[in-house]
């Protein structure tokens, strides 16, 4: 059972919501853990104060109590400030998430309007098939385009064969260091510059490797592909111009039947979706920054909080405090035993809390990396227009088992995205010129020949042209596209605030259950 493009994107969005929900919950737990750790240390300070009252004379007791109380007071005040800052950061995250959810909802609404208008245009273009089949101007332009397409394909095949020959047949020349030395020096051409002695020695080398005899062959191997490619590119330009003229004739026929308002509505929906995608990108970057700020607070990395916690730990770790505890352990009294038992119990809870907090922080890092990778995949998904209603995926596991594997770290983001690309198909008639079957293979990301207000797949008359094989059109998008489509090579191109070029994704292979 296949998955339609909009349903697939909705499944990715649902997974994104789950990641963010767990990320938010973990941030709160880590923040509370940092506060609990400080409170455990405060309780330990109070127990040491009680122990000092039992075992030390008043003067020493007063001095120790002062040190502990000072550090304890700073820690208590910082806990209050820290709690307020964490609350503010959590509120900021909530607001950003709400704003993003609103943008996603607006995008879904725009997508629904676009699908509706595409459906209307489908009905209109279907009714034009018979008219264009008998239109002399249209049929003449179609035959001309088909012939230009055939010539362009043949030219490109010859070019590719010549380039393959250059690589294969030129290898012995390139592997001969003496020949390549003379070739690079321009020996035998006007570009050759050398003194008399060098010329004499180079002449000996040239005779040894028969340079003058084999040089024309190597020159031809290099020159022929360049000339053929120039010719192929000229043919490509001619056929693209013919395709654009053919598309213009179809657009004119559609507009004559009242299709212009539909095309304009489609163009408006496409423009709205494009703008919303940019807004979503920006707010995701805002959320990423807010998540990092909250994580830093949750982990107690605020400088003031770290200082207060460190001072309290130092106060409890002083030598006289540790001596007091050691002496209390050696002299057993009921009061000493009760206080020591409470100190030991608190330290056990402290170790457990710190271990749990460490695990939660590690999980939080993995979730943040996974969220950014899923944002990358969503960006590429929309960039390739895979959420188009005419797009579908034959592999249902992409939103089931494979998605779970990715979220658990079983497969990398690049591998998961590659599975999406391999599984994707376009519905018949959604390609450019559904009946005009180009014979040229995809050799680059050429522009979409359709005007910006493109629409839904037009079934060309005489769709049997080009044989029964699969269509290998160089460009797609046509009336069925949300803009031009291309197949990505697997890397992620999502821009990130404060970065240039492609963001390097982490590709975690660890992490617990999602």
PDB file of C-alpha atoms in Angstrom, residues 158-421:
ATOM      1  CA  UNK A 158      27.638  10.897 -28.702  1.00  0.00           C
ATOM      2  CA  UNK A 159      29.084  13.383 -26.229  1.00  0.00           C
ATOM      3  CA  UNK A 160      28.952  10.912 -23.373  1.00  0.00           C
ATOM      4  CA  UNK A 161      30.562   8.213 -25.504  1.00  0.00           C
ATOM      5  CA  UNK A 162      33.368  10.602 -26.480  1.00  0.00           C
ATOM      6  CA  UNK A 163      33.897  11.531 -22.836  1.00  0.00           C
ATOM      7  CA  UNK A 164      34.006   7.850 -21.879  1.00  0.00           C
ATOM      8  CA  UNK A 165      36.591   7.239 -24.643  1.00  0.00           C
ATOM      9  CA  UNK A 166      38.657  10.154 -23.378  1.00  0.00           C
ATOM     10  CA  UNK A 167      38.714   8.602 -19.927  1.00  0.00           C
ATOM     11  CA  UNK A 168      39.405   5.032 -21.019  1.00  0.00           C
ATOM     12  CA  UNK A 169      41.606   5.461 -24.099  1.00  0.00           C
ATOM     13  CA  UNK A 170      43.477   8.408 -22.662  1.00  0.00           C
ATOM     14  CA  UNK A 171      44.572   6.474 -19.573  1.00  0.00           C
ATOM     15  CA  UNK A 172      47.768   5.006 -21.148  1.00  0.00           C
ATOM     16  CA  UNK A 173      48.852   8.494 -22.227  1.00  0.00           C
ATOM     17  CA  UNK A 174      48.207   9.968 -18.763  1.00  0.00           C
ATOM     18  CA  UNK A 175      50.109   7.130 -17.110  1.00  0.00           C
ATOM     19  CA  UNK A 176      53.224   7.754 -19.236  1.00  0.00           C
ATOM     20  CA  UNK A 177      55.261  10.335 -17.233  1.00  0.00           C
ATOM     21  CA  UNK A 178      57.567  11.206 -20.175  1.00  0.00           C
ATOM     22  CA  UNK A 179      54.673  11.784 -22.569  1.00  0.00           C
ATOM     23  CA  UNK A 180      52.772  13.883 -20.001  1.00  0.00           C
ATOM     24  CA  UNK A 181      55.925  15.892 -19.249  1.00  0.00           C
ATOM     25  CA  UNK A 182      56.172  16.904 -22.918  1.00  0.00           C
ATOM     26  CA  UNK A 183      52.410  17.424 -23.211  1.00  0.00           C
ATOM     27  CA  UNK A 184      52.261  19.706 -20.177  1.00  0.00           C
ATOM     28  CA  UNK A 185      55.269  21.645 -21.462  1.00  0.00           C
ATOM     29  CA  UNK A 186      53.459  22.241 -24.777  1.00  0.00           C
ATOM     30  CA  UNK A 187      56.212  20.529 -26.756  1.00  0.00           C
ATOM     31  CA  UNK A 188      55.636  20.808 -30.494  1.00  0.00           C
ATOM     32  CA  UNK A 189      53.334  23.830 -30.168  1.00  0.00           C
ATOM     33  CA  UNK A 190      53.798  27.597 -30.062  1.00  0.00           C
ATOM     34  CA  UNK A 191      53.283  27.445 -26.296  1.00  0.00           C
ATOM     35  CA  UNK A 192      56.570  25.557 -25.807  1.00  0.00           C
ATOM     36  CA  UNK A 193      59.275  27.737 -24.201  1.00  0.00           C
ATOM     37  CA  UNK A 194      62.688  26.301 -23.380  1.00  0.00           C
ATOM     38  CA  UNK A 195      66.410  26.960 -23.724  1.00  0.00           C
ATOM     39  CA  UNK A 196      68.663  25.280 -26.278  1.00  0.00           C
ATOM     40  CA  UNK A 197      69.930  22.551 -23.968  1.00  0.00           C
ATOM     41  CA  UNK A 198      66.406  21.779 -22.716  1.00  0.00           C
ATOM     42  CA  UNK A 199      65.102  21.694 -26.277  1.00  0.00           C
ATOM     43  CA  UNK A 200      67.849  19.239 -27.247  1.00  0.00           C
ATOM     44  CA  UNK A 201      67.113  16.954 -24.288  1.00  0.00           C
ATOM     45  CA  UNK A 202      63.346  17.197 -24.807  1.00  0.00           C
ATOM     46  CA  UNK A 203      63.891  16.223 -28.434  1.00  0.00           C
ATOM     47  CA  UNK A 204      65.640  13.054 -27.315  1.00  0.00           C
ATOM     48  CA  UNK A 205      62.750  12.266 -24.975  1.00  0.00           C
ATOM     49  CA  UNK A 206      60.228  12.977 -27.748  1.00  0.00           C
ATOM     50  CA  UNK A 207      61.972  10.541 -30.089  1.00  0.00           C
ATOM     51  CA  UNK A 208      62.094   7.945 -27.347  1.00  0.00           C
ATOM     52  CA  UNK A 209      58.322   8.020 -26.711  1.00  0.00           C
ATOM     53  CA  UNK A 210      57.372   8.798 -30.362  1.00  0.00           C
ATOM     54  CA  UNK A 211      55.700  11.974 -29.158  1.00  0.00           C
ATOM     55  CA  UNK A 212      55.113  13.589 -32.552  1.00  0.00           C
ATOM     56  CA  UNK A 213      53.306  10.471 -33.768  1.00  0.00           C
ATOM     57  CA  UNK A 214      51.008   9.878 -30.795  1.00  0.00           C
ATOM     58  CA  UNK A 215      50.376  13.490 -29.787  1.00  0.00           C
ATOM     59  CA  UNK A 216      47.600  14.097 -32.423  1.00  0.00           C
ATOM     60  CA  UNK A 217      45.678  11.069 -31.143  1.00  0.00           C
ATOM     61  CA  UNK A 218      45.691  12.340 -27.566  1.00  0.00           C
ATOM     62  CA  UNK A 219      44.817  15.853 -28.716  1.00  0.00           C
ATOM     63  CA  UNK A 220      41.818  14.499 -30.614  1.00  0.00           C
ATOM     64  CA  UNK A 221      40.695  12.463 -27.589  1.00  0.00           C
ATOM     65  CA  UNK A 222      40.597  15.670 -25.548  1.00  0.00           C
ATOM     66  CA  UNK A 223      39.227  18.020 -28.180  1.00  0.00           C
ATOM     67  CA  UNK A 224      36.370  15.940 -29.575  1.00  0.00           C
ATOM     68  CA  UNK A 225      34.287  15.725 -26.353  1.00  0.00           C
ATOM     69  CA  UNK A 226      34.523  19.503 -25.902  1.00  0.00           C
ATOM     70  CA  UNK A 227      33.200  20.200 -29.385  1.00  0.00           C
ATOM     71  CA  UNK A 228      30.478  17.573 -29.093  1.00  0.00           C
ATOM     72  CA  UNK A 229      29.333  18.962 -25.745  1.00  0.00           C
ATOM     73  CA  UNK A 230      29.098  22.466 -27.153  1.00  0.00           C
ATOM     74  CA  UNK A 231      26.921  21.083 -29.957  1.00  0.00           C
ATOM     75  CA  UNK A 232      24.797  19.056 -27.521  1.00  0.00           C
ATOM     76  CA  UNK A 233      24.223  22.118 -25.348  1.00  0.00           C
ATOM     77  CA  UNK A 234      23.079  24.112 -28.371  1.00  0.00           C
ATOM     78  CA  UNK A 235      20.625  21.328 -29.230  1.00  0.00           C
ATOM     79  CA  UNK A 236      19.440  21.256 -25.625  1.00  0.00           C
ATOM     80  CA  UNK A 237      18.774  24.992 -25.729  1.00  0.00           C
ATOM     81  CA  UNK A 238      16.752  24.576 -28.940  1.00  0.00           C
ATOM     82  CA  UNK A 239      14.576  21.820 -27.517  1.00  0.00           C
ATOM     83  CA  UNK A 240      14.005  23.711 -24.278  1.00  0.00           C
ATOM     84  CA  UNK A 241      12.833  26.725 -26.270  1.00  0.00           C
ATOM     85  CA  UNK A 242      10.498  24.482 -28.285  1.00  0.00           C
ATOM     86  CA  UNK A 243       9.145  22.903 -25.096  1.00  0.00           C
ATOM     87  CA  UNK A 244       8.457  26.375 -23.686  1.00  0.00           C
ATOM     88  CA  UNK A 245       6.567  27.334 -26.860  1.00  0.00           C
ATOM     89  CA  UNK A 246       4.585  24.102 -26.689  1.00  0.00           C
ATOM     90  CA  UNK A 247       3.740  24.831 -23.066  1.00  0.00           C
ATOM     91  CA  UNK A 248       2.667  28.363 -24.004  1.00  0.00           C
ATOM     92  CA  UNK A 249       0.214  26.963 -26.544  1.00  0.00           C
ATOM     93  CA  UNK A 250      -1.317  24.729 -23.899  1.00  0.00           C
ATOM     94  CA  UNK A 251      -1.541  27.602 -21.431  1.00  0.00           C
ATOM     95  CA  UNK A 252      -3.244  29.732 -24.068  1.00  0.00           C
ATOM     96  CA  UNK A 253      -5.774  26.954 -24.697  1.00  0.00           C
ATOM     97  CA  UNK A 254      -6.449  26.606 -20.976  1.00  0.00           C
ATOM     98  CA  UNK A 255      -6.872  30.355 -20.530  1.00  0.00           C
ATOM     99  CA  UNK A 256      -9.242  30.504 -23.501  1.00  0.00           C
ATOM    100  CA  UNK A 257     -11.482  28.045 -21.653  1.00  0.00           C
ATOM    101  CA  UNK A 258     -11.483  30.166 -18.495  1.00  0.00           C
ATOM    102  CA  UNK A 259      -8.555  28.512 -16.750  1.00  0.00           C
ATOM    103  CA  UNK A 260      -6.526  31.630 -15.996  1.00  0.00           C
ATOM    104  CA  UNK A 261      -8.178  32.337 -12.598  1.00  0.00           C
ATOM    105  CA  UNK A 262      -7.480  28.730 -11.604  1.00  0.00           C
ATOM    106  CA  UNK A 263      -3.838  29.045 -12.629  1.00  0.00           C
ATOM    107  CA  UNK A 264      -3.546  32.295 -10.719  1.00  0.00           C
ATOM    108  CA  UNK A 265      -5.087  30.671  -7.632  1.00  0.00           C
ATOM    109  CA  UNK A 266      -2.572  27.847  -7.926  1.00  0.00           C
ATOM    110  CA  UNK A 267       0.280  30.347  -8.255  1.00  0.00           C
ATOM    111  CA  UNK A 268      -0.955  32.215  -5.168  1.00  0.00           C
ATOM    112  CA  UNK A 269      -1.169  28.994  -3.143  1.00  0.00           C
ATOM    113  CA  UNK A 270       2.316  27.976  -4.282  1.00  0.00           C
ATOM    114  CA  UNK A 271       3.718  31.380  -3.310  1.00  0.00           C
ATOM    115  CA  UNK A 272       2.010  31.173   0.084  1.00  0.00           C
ATOM    116  CA  UNK A 273       3.436  27.700   0.715  1.00  0.00           C
ATOM    117  CA  UNK A 274       6.903  28.884  -0.261  1.00  0.00           C
ATOM    118  CA  UNK A 275       6.699  31.837   2.132  1.00  0.00           C
ATOM    119  CA  UNK A 276       5.349  29.657   4.940  1.00  0.00           C
ATOM    120  CA  UNK A 277       8.232  27.218   4.431  1.00  0.00           C
ATOM    121  CA  UNK A 278      10.687  30.095   4.853  1.00  0.00           C
ATOM    122  CA  UNK A 279       8.849  31.252   7.997  1.00  0.00           C
ATOM    123  CA  UNK A 280       8.848  27.694   9.381  1.00  0.00           C
ATOM    124  CA  UNK A 281      12.575  27.447   8.702  1.00  0.00           C
ATOM    125  CA  UNK A 282      13.229  30.685  10.622  1.00  0.00           C
ATOM    126  CA  UNK A 283      11.086  29.700  13.601  1.00  0.00           C
ATOM    127  CA  UNK A 284      12.705  26.260  13.770  1.00  0.00           C
ATOM    128  CA  UNK A 285      16.070  28.005  14.071  1.00  0.00           C
ATOM    129  CA  UNK A 286      14.602  30.207  16.826  1.00  0.00           C
ATOM    130  CA  UNK A 287      13.386  27.108  18.610  1.00  0.00           C
ATOM    131  CA  UNK A 288      16.769  25.443  18.262  1.00  0.00           C
ATOM    132  CA  UNK A 289      18.413  28.448  19.927  1.00  0.00           C
ATOM    133  CA  UNK A 290      15.740  28.489  22.654  1.00  0.00           C
ATOM    134  CA  UNK A 291      16.179  24.749  23.242  1.00  0.00           C
ATOM    135  CA  UNK A 292      19.932  25.177  23.638  1.00  0.00           C
ATOM    136  CA  UNK A 293      19.417  28.044  26.094  1.00  0.00           C
ATOM    137  CA  UNK A 294      16.942  25.977  28.116  1.00  0.00           C
ATOM    138  CA  UNK A 295      19.270  22.975  28.068  1.00  0.00           C
ATOM    139  CA  UNK A 296      22.146  25.114  29.386  1.00  0.00           C
ATOM    140  CA  UNK A 297      19.940  26.386  32.214  1.00  0.00           C
ATOM    141  CA  UNK A 298      18.591  22.915  32.906  1.00  0.00           C
ATOM    142  CA  UNK A 299      22.118  21.566  33.269  1.00  0.00           C
ATOM    143  CA  UNK A 300      23.006  24.371  35.693  1.00  0.00           C
ATOM    144  CA  UNK A 301      25.458  26.007  33.300  1.00  0.00           C
ATOM    145  CA  UNK A 302      24.367  29.507  34.282  1.00  0.00           C
ATOM    146  CA  UNK A 303      27.616  31.129  35.615  1.00  0.00           C
ATOM    147  CA  UNK A 304      25.986  32.506  38.779  1.00  0.00           C
ATOM    148  CA  UNK A 305      24.325  29.164  39.540  1.00  0.00           C
ATOM    149  CA  UNK A 306      27.546  27.263  38.890  1.00  0.00           C
ATOM    150  CA  UNK A 307      29.473  29.619  41.204  1.00  0.00           C
ATOM    151  CA  UNK A 308      26.984  29.264  44.062  1.00  0.00           C
ATOM    152  CA  UNK A 309      26.842  25.475  43.731  1.00  0.00           C
ATOM    153  CA  UNK A 310      30.633  25.293  43.572  1.00  0.00           C
ATOM    154  CA  UNK A 311      31.040  27.427  46.709  1.00  0.00           C
ATOM    155  CA  UNK A 312      28.612  25.221  48.624  1.00  0.00           C
ATOM    156  CA  UNK A 313      30.452  22.072  47.451  1.00  0.00           C
ATOM    157  CA  UNK A 314      33.786  23.614  48.466  1.00  0.00           C
ATOM    158  CA  UNK A 315      32.438  24.518  51.880  1.00  0.00           C
ATOM    159  CA  UNK A 316      31.258  20.954  52.455  1.00  0.00           C
ATOM    160  CA  UNK A 317      34.500  19.493  51.121  1.00  0.00           C
ATOM    161  CA  UNK A 318      36.873  21.425  53.396  1.00  0.00           C
ATOM    162  CA  UNK A 319      39.352  19.400  55.412  1.00  0.00           C
ATOM    163  CA  UNK A 320      37.920  20.418  58.802  1.00  0.00           C
ATOM    164  CA  UNK A 321      34.443  19.295  57.704  1.00  0.00           C
ATOM    165  CA  UNK A 322      35.770  15.943  56.528  1.00  0.00           C
ATOM    166  CA  UNK A 323      37.766  15.595  59.790  1.00  0.00           C
ATOM    167  CA  UNK A 324      34.606  16.299  61.763  1.00  0.00           C
ATOM    168  CA  UNK A 325      32.782  13.566  59.860  1.00  0.00           C
ATOM    169  CA  UNK A 326      35.633  11.050  60.260  1.00  0.00           C
ATOM    170  CA  UNK A 327      35.821  11.627  64.038  1.00  0.00           C
ATOM    171  CA  UNK A 328      32.063  11.253  64.349  1.00  0.00           C
ATOM    172  CA  UNK A 329      32.247   7.886  62.599  1.00  0.00           C
ATOM    173  CA  UNK A 330      34.911   6.645  65.029  1.00  0.00           C
ATOM    174  CA  UNK A 331      33.096   7.668  68.226  1.00  0.00           C
ATOM    175  CA  UNK A 332      29.704   6.048  68.208  1.00  0.00           C
ATOM    176  CA  UNK A 333      26.840   7.871  69.905  1.00  0.00           C
ATOM    177  CA  UNK A 334      23.179   7.706  69.128  1.00  0.00           C
ATOM    178  CA  UNK A 335      23.059  11.344  68.047  1.00  0.00           C
ATOM    179  CA  UNK A 336      26.188  11.009  65.888  1.00  0.00           C
ATOM    180  CA  UNK A 337      24.892   7.814  64.333  1.00  0.00           C
ATOM    181  CA  UNK A 338      21.577   9.399  63.383  1.00  0.00           C
ATOM    182  CA  UNK A 339      23.243  12.411  61.721  1.00  0.00           C
ATOM    183  CA  UNK A 340      25.885  10.287  59.950  1.00  0.00           C
ATOM    184  CA  UNK A 341      23.187   7.934  58.641  1.00  0.00           C
ATOM    185  CA  UNK A 342      21.304  10.910  57.219  1.00  0.00           C
ATOM    186  CA  UNK A 343      24.487  12.268  55.610  1.00  0.00           C
ATOM    187  CA  UNK A 344      25.240   8.865  54.045  1.00  0.00           C
ATOM    188  CA  UNK A 345      21.673   8.519  52.828  1.00  0.00           C
ATOM    189  CA  UNK A 346      21.813  12.004  51.288  1.00  0.00           C
ATOM    190  CA  UNK A 347      25.083  11.238  49.526  1.00  0.00           C
ATOM    191  CA  UNK A 348      23.627   8.024  48.123  1.00  0.00           C
ATOM    192  CA  UNK A 349      20.660   9.962  46.764  1.00  0.00           C
ATOM    193  CA  UNK A 350      23.088  12.553  45.396  1.00  0.00           C
ATOM    194  CA  UNK A 351      25.046   9.933  43.440  1.00  0.00           C
ATOM    195  CA  UNK A 352      21.852   8.411  42.072  1.00  0.00           C
ATOM    196  CA  UNK A 353      20.522  11.843  41.110  1.00  0.00           C
ATOM    197  CA  UNK A 354      23.771  12.808  39.385  1.00  0.00           C
ATOM    198  CA  UNK A 355      23.870   9.521  37.449  1.00  0.00           C
ATOM    199  CA  UNK A 356      20.255   9.882  36.350  1.00  0.00           C
ATOM    200  CA  UNK A 357      20.869  13.505  35.396  1.00  0.00           C
ATOM    201  CA  UNK A 358      23.915  12.520  33.327  1.00  0.00           C
ATOM    202  CA  UNK A 359      21.873   9.933  31.411  1.00  0.00           C
ATOM    203  CA  UNK A 360      19.090  12.454  30.821  1.00  0.00           C
ATOM    204  CA  UNK A 361      21.565  15.045  29.517  1.00  0.00           C
ATOM    205  CA  UNK A 362      23.024  12.524  27.094  1.00  0.00           C
ATOM    206  CA  UNK A 363      19.556  11.584  25.897  1.00  0.00           C
ATOM    207  CA  UNK A 364      18.721  15.279  25.525  1.00  0.00           C
ATOM    208  CA  UNK A 365      21.728  15.776  23.237  1.00  0.00           C
ATOM    209  CA  UNK A 366      20.684  12.808  21.100  1.00  0.00           C
ATOM    210  CA  UNK A 367      17.117  14.094  20.858  1.00  0.00           C
ATOM    211  CA  UNK A 368      18.364  17.532  19.809  1.00  0.00           C
ATOM    212  CA  UNK A 369      20.513  15.976  17.081  1.00  0.00           C
ATOM    213  CA  UNK A 370      17.639  13.763  15.931  1.00  0.00           C
ATOM    214  CA  UNK A 371      15.274  16.742  15.818  1.00  0.00           C
ATOM    215  CA  UNK A 372      17.694  18.722  13.650  1.00  0.00           C
ATOM    216  CA  UNK A 373      18.138  15.744  11.322  1.00  0.00           C
ATOM    217  CA  UNK A 374      14.378  15.348  10.983  1.00  0.00           C
ATOM    218  CA  UNK A 375      14.119  19.084  10.234  1.00  0.00           C
ATOM    219  CA  UNK A 376      16.695  18.515   7.477  1.00  0.00           C
ATOM    220  CA  UNK A 377      14.630  15.663   6.047  1.00  0.00           C
ATOM    221  CA  UNK A 378      11.420  17.706   6.174  1.00  0.00           C
ATOM    222  CA  UNK A 379      13.187  20.572   4.414  1.00  0.00           C
ATOM    223  CA  UNK A 380      14.446  18.326   1.615  1.00  0.00           C
ATOM    224  CA  UNK A 381      11.038  16.644   1.426  1.00  0.00           C
ATOM    225  CA  UNK A 382       9.324  19.976   0.781  1.00  0.00           C
ATOM    226  CA  UNK A 383      12.157  21.263  -1.411  1.00  0.00           C
ATOM    227  CA  UNK A 384      11.709  18.258  -3.727  1.00  0.00           C
ATOM    228  CA  UNK A 385       7.905  18.794  -3.617  1.00  0.00           C
ATOM    229  CA  UNK A 386       7.434  15.266  -2.347  1.00  0.00           C
ATOM    230  CA  UNK A 387       4.375  16.517  -0.408  1.00  0.00           C
ATOM    231  CA  UNK A 388       2.619  17.233  -3.716  1.00  0.00           C
ATOM    232  CA  UNK A 389      -0.673  15.273  -3.944  1.00  0.00           C
ATOM    233  CA  UNK A 390       0.664  13.782  -7.187  1.00  0.00           C
ATOM    234  CA  UNK A 391       3.617  12.329  -5.275  1.00  0.00           C
ATOM    235  CA  UNK A 392       3.443   8.922  -3.625  1.00  0.00           C
ATOM    236  CA  UNK A 393       5.739   6.389  -1.934  1.00  0.00           C
ATOM    237  CA  UNK A 394       5.479   2.672  -2.552  1.00  0.00           C
ATOM    238  CA  UNK A 395       7.254   1.756   0.708  1.00  0.00           C
ATOM    239  CA  UNK A 396       4.760   2.028   3.583  1.00  0.00           C
ATOM    240  CA  UNK A 397       7.466   1.148   6.124  1.00  0.00           C
ATOM    241  CA  UNK A 398       8.925   4.639   5.659  1.00  0.00           C
ATOM    242  CA  UNK A 399       6.398   5.947   8.180  1.00  0.00           C
ATOM    243  CA  UNK A 400       6.517   2.791  10.285  1.00  0.00           C
ATOM    244  CA  UNK A 401       9.493   0.547  10.964  1.00  0.00           C
ATOM    245  CA  UNK A 402      12.049   2.682   9.115  1.00  0.00           C
ATOM    246  CA  UNK A 403      10.948   5.823  10.927  1.00  0.00           C
ATOM    247  CA  UNK A 404      11.285   4.023  14.255  1.00  0.00           C
ATOM    248  CA  UNK A 405      14.757   2.793  13.276  1.00  0.00           C
ATOM    249  CA  UNK A 406      15.828   6.306  12.398  1.00  0.00           C
ATOM    250  CA  UNK A 407      14.472   7.752  15.635  1.00  0.00           C
ATOM    251  CA  UNK A 408      16.222   5.035  17.646  1.00  0.00           C
ATOM    252  CA  UNK A 409      19.513   5.606  15.829  1.00  0.00           C
ATOM    253  CA  UNK A 410      19.435   2.332  13.896  1.00  0.00           C
ATOM    254  CA  UNK A 411      19.923   4.111  10.548  1.00  0.00           C
ATOM    255  CA  UNK A 412      21.444   7.477   9.729  1.00  0.00           C
ATOM    256  CA  UNK A 413      19.479  10.458   8.491  1.00  0.00           C
ATOM    257  CA  UNK A 414      21.202  10.230   5.092  1.00  0.00           C
ATOM    258  CA  UNK A 415      20.243   6.566   4.724  1.00  0.00           C
ATOM    259  CA  UNK A 416      16.651   7.238   5.791  1.00  0.00           C
ATOM    260  CA  UNK A 417      16.334  10.115   3.329  1.00  0.00           C
ATOM    261  CA  UNK A 418      17.789   7.937   0.573  1.00  0.00           C
ATOM    262  CA  UNK A 419      15.002   5.419   1.207  1.00  0.00           C
ATOM    263  CA  UNK A 420      12.447   8.184   0.711  1.00  0.00           C
ATOM    264  CA  UNK A 421      14.022   9.197  -2.602  1.00  0.00           C
TER     265      UNK A 421
END
